[in-house]
XYZ file of C-alpha atoms in Angstrom:
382
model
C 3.242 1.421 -21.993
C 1.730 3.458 -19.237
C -0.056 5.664 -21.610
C -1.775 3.065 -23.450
C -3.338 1.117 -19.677
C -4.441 4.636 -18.947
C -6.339 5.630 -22.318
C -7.234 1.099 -21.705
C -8.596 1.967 -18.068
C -9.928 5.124 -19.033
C -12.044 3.232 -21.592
C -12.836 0.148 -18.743
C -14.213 2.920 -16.760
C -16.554 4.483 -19.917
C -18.002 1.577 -20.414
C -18.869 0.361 -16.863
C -20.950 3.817 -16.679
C -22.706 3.054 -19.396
C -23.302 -0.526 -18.734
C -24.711 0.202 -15.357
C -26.374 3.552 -16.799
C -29.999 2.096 -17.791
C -30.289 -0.165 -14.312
C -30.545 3.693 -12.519
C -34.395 3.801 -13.704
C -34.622 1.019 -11.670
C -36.674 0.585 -8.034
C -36.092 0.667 -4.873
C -35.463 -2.601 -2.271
C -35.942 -4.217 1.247
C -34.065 -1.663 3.506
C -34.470 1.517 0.969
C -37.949 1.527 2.130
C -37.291 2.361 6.189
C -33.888 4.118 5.328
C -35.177 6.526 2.317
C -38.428 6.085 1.122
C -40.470 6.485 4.027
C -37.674 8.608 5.715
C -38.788 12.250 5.535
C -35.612 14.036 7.312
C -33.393 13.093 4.515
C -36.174 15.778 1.674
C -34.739 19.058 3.743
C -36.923 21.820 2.315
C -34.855 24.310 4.639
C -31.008 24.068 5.245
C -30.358 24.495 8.856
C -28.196 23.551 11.484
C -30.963 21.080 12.736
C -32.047 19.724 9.244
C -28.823 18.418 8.942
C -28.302 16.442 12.203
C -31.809 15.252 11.418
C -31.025 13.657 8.206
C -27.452 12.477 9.116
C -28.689 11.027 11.976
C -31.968 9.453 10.591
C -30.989 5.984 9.800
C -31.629 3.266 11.990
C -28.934 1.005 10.600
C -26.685 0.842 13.473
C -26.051 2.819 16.714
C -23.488 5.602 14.831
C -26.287 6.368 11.811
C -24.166 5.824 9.661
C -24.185 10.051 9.166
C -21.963 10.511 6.062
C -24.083 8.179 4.091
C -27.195 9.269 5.186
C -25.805 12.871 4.155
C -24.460 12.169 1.065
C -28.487 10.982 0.395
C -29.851 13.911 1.563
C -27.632 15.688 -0.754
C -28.902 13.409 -3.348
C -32.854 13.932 -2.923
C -32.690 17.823 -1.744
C -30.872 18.487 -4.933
C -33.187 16.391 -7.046
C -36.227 17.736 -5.218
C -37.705 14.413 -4.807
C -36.913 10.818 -3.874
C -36.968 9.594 -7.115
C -34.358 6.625 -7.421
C -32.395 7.410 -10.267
C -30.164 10.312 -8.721
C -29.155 7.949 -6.106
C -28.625 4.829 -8.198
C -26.432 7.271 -10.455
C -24.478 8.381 -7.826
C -23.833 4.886 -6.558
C -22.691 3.977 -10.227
C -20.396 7.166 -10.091
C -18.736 5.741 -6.710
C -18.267 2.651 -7.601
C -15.894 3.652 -10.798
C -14.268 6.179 -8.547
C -13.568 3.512 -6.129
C -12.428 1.145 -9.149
C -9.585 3.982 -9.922
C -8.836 3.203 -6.655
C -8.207 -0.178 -6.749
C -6.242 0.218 -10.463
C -3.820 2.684 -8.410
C -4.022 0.206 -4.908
C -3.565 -3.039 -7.329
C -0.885 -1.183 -8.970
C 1.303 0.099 -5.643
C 0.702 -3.181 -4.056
C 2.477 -5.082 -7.157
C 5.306 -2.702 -7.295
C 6.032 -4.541 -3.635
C 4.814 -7.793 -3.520
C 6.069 -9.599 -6.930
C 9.828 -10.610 -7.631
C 11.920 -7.680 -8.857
C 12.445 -8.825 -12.579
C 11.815 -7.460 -15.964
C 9.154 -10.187 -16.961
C 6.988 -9.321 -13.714
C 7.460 -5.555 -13.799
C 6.191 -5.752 -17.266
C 2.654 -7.489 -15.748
C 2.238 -5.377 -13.297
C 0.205 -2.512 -15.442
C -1.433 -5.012 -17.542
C -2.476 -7.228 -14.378
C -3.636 -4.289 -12.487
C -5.906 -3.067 -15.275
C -7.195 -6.965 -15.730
C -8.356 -6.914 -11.647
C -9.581 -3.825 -12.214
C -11.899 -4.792 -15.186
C -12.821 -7.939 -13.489
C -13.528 -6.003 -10.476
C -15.391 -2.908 -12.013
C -18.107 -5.656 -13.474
C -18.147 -8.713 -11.798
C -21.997 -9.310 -11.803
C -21.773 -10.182 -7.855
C -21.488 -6.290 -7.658
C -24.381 -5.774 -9.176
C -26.430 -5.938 -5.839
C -24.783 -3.244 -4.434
C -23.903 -0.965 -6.680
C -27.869 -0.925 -7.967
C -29.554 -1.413 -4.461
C -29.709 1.925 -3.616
C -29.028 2.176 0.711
C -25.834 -0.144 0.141
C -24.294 3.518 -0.988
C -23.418 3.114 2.335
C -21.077 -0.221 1.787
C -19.484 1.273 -1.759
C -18.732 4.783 0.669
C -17.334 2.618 3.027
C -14.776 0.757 0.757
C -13.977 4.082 -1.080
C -12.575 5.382 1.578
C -10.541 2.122 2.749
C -9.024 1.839 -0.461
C -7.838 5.709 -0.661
C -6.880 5.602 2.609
C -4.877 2.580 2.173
C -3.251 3.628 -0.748
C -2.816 7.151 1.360
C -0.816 4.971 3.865
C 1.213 3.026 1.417
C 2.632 6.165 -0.126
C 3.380 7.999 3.097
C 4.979 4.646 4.828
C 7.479 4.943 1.693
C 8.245 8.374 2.551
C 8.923 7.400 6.021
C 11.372 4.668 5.331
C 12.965 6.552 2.910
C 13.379 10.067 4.613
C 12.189 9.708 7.926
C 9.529 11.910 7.070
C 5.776 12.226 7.237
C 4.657 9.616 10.392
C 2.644 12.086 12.052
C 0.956 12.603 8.700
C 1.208 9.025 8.210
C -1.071 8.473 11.368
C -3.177 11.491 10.882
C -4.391 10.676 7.340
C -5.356 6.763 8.769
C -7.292 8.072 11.728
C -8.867 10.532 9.039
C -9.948 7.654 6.246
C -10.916 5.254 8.900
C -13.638 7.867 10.358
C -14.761 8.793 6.958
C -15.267 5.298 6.499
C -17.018 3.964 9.955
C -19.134 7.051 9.336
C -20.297 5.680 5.836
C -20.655 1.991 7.750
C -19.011 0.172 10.767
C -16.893 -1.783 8.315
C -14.479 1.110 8.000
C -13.320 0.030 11.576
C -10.894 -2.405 9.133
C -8.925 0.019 7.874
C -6.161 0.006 9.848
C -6.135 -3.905 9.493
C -5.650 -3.533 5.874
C -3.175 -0.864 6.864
C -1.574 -3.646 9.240
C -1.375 -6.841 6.350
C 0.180 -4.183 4.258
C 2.659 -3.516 7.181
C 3.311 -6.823 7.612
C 3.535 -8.050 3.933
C 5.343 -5.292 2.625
C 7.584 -2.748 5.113
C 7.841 -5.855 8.030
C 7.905 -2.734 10.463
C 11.355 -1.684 8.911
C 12.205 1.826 9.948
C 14.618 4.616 8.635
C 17.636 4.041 10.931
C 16.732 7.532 12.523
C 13.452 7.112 13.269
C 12.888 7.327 17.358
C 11.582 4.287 19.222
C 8.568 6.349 20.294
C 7.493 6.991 16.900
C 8.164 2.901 16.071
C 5.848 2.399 19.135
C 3.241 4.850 17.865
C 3.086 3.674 14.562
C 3.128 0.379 15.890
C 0.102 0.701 18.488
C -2.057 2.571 15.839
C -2.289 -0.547 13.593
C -2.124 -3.335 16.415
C -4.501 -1.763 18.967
C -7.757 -1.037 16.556
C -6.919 -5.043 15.065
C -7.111 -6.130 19.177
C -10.374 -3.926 19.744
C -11.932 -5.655 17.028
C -11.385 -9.276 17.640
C -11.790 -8.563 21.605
C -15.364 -7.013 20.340
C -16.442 -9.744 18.267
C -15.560 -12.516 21.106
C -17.341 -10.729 23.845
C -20.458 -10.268 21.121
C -20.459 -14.089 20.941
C -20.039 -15.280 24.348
C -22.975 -12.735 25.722
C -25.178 -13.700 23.249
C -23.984 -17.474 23.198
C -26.729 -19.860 23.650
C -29.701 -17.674 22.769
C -31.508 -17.474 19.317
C -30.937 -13.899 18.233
C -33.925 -12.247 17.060
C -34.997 -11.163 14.927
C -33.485 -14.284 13.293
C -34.163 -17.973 14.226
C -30.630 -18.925 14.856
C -27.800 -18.856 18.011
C -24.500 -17.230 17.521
C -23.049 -20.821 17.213
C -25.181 -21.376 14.593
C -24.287 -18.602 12.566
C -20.471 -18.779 13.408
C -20.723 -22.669 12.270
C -22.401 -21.375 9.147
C -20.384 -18.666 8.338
C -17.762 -21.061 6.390
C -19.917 -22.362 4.084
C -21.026 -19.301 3.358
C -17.577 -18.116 2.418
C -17.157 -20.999 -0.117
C -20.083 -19.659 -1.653
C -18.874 -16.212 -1.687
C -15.509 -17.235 -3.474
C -17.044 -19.649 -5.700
C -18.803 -16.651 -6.787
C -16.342 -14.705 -7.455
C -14.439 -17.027 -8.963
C -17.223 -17.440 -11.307
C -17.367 -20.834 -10.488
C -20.632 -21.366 -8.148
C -23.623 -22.159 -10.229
C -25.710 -20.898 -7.623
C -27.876 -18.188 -8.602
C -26.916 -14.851 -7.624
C -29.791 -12.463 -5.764
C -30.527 -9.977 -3.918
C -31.955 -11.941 -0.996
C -30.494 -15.768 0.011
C -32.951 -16.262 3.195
C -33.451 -20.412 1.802
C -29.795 -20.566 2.565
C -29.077 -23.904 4.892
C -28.343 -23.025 8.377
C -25.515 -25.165 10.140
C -26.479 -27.080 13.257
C -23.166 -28.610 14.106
C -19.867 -29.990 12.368
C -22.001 -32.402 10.580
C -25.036 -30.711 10.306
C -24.885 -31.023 7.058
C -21.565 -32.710 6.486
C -20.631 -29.815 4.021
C -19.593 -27.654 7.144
C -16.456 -29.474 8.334
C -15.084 -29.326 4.939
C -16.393 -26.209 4.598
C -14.170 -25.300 7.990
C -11.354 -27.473 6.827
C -10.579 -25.667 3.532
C -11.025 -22.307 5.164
C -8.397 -23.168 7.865
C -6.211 -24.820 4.986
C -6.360 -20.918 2.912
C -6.068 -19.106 6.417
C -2.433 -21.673 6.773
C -1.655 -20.788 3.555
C -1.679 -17.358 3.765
C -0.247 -17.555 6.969
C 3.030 -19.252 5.599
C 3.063 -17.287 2.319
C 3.287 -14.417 3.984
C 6.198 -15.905 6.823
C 8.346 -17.418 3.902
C 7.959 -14.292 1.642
C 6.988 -16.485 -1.592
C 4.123 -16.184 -3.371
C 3.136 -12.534 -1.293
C 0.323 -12.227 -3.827
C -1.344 -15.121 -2.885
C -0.853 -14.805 1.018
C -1.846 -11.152 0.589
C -5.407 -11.594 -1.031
C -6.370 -14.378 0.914
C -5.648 -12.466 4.091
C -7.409 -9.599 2.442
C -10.543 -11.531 1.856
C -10.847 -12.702 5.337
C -10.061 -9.322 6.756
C -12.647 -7.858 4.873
C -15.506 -10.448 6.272
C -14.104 -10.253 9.778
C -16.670 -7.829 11.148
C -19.757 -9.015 8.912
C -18.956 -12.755 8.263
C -18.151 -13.857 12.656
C -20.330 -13.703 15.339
C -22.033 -9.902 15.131
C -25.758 -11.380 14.975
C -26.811 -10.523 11.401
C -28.507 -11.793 8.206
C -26.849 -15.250 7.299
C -25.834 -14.146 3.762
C -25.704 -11.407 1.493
C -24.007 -10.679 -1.780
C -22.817 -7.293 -1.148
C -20.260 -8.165 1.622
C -17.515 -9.005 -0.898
C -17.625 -6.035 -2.596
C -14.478 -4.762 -0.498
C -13.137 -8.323 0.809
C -13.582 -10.145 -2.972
C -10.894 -7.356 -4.245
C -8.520 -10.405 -2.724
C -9.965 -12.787 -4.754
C -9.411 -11.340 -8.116
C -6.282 -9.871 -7.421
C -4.849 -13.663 -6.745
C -6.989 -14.646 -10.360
C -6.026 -12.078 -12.164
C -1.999 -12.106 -11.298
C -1.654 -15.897 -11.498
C -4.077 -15.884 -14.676
């Protein structure tokens, strides 16, 4: 059984190169212009010391650089010998099914945990981890990441989590089982989450992943040896980076609250009201179900203006309270862990993006770590 999902994935994989393989000749967009094109630190014609903190540190993206990504670019270009598209949109394709091994082997792991210990569900676990990872591998909402060539820096970023989450997963076994491996287990997080905030900021949710995986599958259970320094340790390293964050994005809002944020035209109420609706749109599209086109750029999208402003808010609001409950008391009452597991996923993965940090209302390629949550709940109760 396991050999034929392998030679099946293997194949899933084969093809998504060579569906995305002819898009690579394709051009550049919006923010490839200030981040590659016209950035001339990234072409080294000399490797130095120098030439390489140049071109890590040539982005303008955020206040860290993002210095991994811009590296792995450099590597792309100096290789090449020009800035030419295609070796980056190539490499981006090669990521992406590298990542989507990932999330066959995360889907997979996560499975072996969450569903009822019987022989019909143990027998779905393979086939349902392949069927995510088709779905995942070429859902077209991907398509504006994978193929836009600076969001290398979002598919880096999620490569990365995922690894290091599954990295986690295995190790926390180890330490339940043998009492074994915790500073390993804390070394390897710290390790993946830096890879990953220095590919983009959204790495900073690693260890939250690494904390709903805590909490949904070990429930901080320890090997009856373990010391109650370690337990606080292990505890503090998920809990305190999940604190951080939250306490970051509520001081963002209330020192910005009240002013329009430029370069936009809206307040951080604004956003945060709109943020909800946007959401719904994000999970009707990867549900397949929005009819909404999907593009690169959604700047026509409606800005909120209160609860009622337009009346689609509030019950935008209410239903994503009524998933955020849901997964709330899925996860309490230990039944359907699947479920209460990918929605908190999905929300995790917007947390830093999709709140109050003053950005761009919408934009496709922000699910293309969070909508893993999404499918997996499709694709297991499908």
């Amino acid at each position: 059984m396991l050999s034929k999902n392998i030679y099946l994935l293997a194949t899933v994989l084969v093809i998504t190169f060579f569906i995305y393989l002819p898009a690579a000749d394709g051009p550049y967009l919006s923010d490839d212009y200030p981040n590659l094109v016209r950035n001339n630190k990234i072409l080294m014609e000399e490797i130095t010391f120098e030439t390489i903190k140049e071109a890590a540190f040539s982005s303008s993206s955020s206040l860290l650089g993002r210095p991994l990504s811009m590296l792995s670019f450099t590597l792309n270009y100096t290789l090449a010998g020009n800035k030419n598209p295609y070796s980056i949109k190539l490499t981006n394709i090669i990521i992406h099914i590298i990542t989507g091994l990932g999330i066959f082997i995360l889907t997979r792991i996560l499975l072996t945990h969450l569903v009822p210990a019987s022989p019909v569900e143990n027998k779905l676990i393979l086939p349902v981890s392949l069927f995510v990872t088709t779905f995942w591998l070429l859902h077209p909402l991907h398509v504006s990441t994978v193929l836009y060539a600076v969001q290398r820096m979002t598919i880096l970023s999620a490569l990365f989590i995922i690894y290091g989450l599954i990295t986690y997963i295995k190790l926390r076994e180890q330490t339940v089982k043998y009492n074994q491996r915790y500073l390993l287990l804390i070394t390897t997080l710290v390790l993946f989450t830096a890879l990953a905030v220095l590919s983009k900021e959204t790495g900073a949710l690693l260890p939250v992943f690494a904390l709903l995986a805590e909490i949904t599958i070990f429930r901080f259970h320890y090997h009856k040896d373990t010391g109650k320094l370690v337990k606080i340790i292990h505890k503090l390293s998920l809990i305190l980076p999940a604190l951080f964050i939250v306490s970051y994005l509520i001081f963002k809002f209330f020192t910005l609250m009240g002013d329009v944020i430029p370069p936009h035209y809206f307040t951080p109420e604004e956003r945060l009201l709109t943020q909800p609706r946007a959401l719904l749109h994000y999970i009707g599209w990867l549900s397949l179900l929005n009819p909404v086109p999907m593009s690169l750029y959604h700047f026509d999208f409606e800005l909120s203006y209160g609860l009622f402003t337009p009346p689609t808010t509030f019950v935008a609001i209410f239903f994503i309270l009524s998933l955020l409950i849901t997964s709330i008391v899925s996860i309490i009452n230990r039944k359907h862990l699947v479920l209460g597991f990918g929605i908190a996923w999905f929300f995790i993965g917007h947390m830093i993006e999709s709140t109050t940090i003053p950005l761009t209302l919408m934009y496709e390629h922000r699910n293309y770590l969070p909508g893993y949550g999404v499918l997996l709940i499709l694709s297991y109760y499908f």
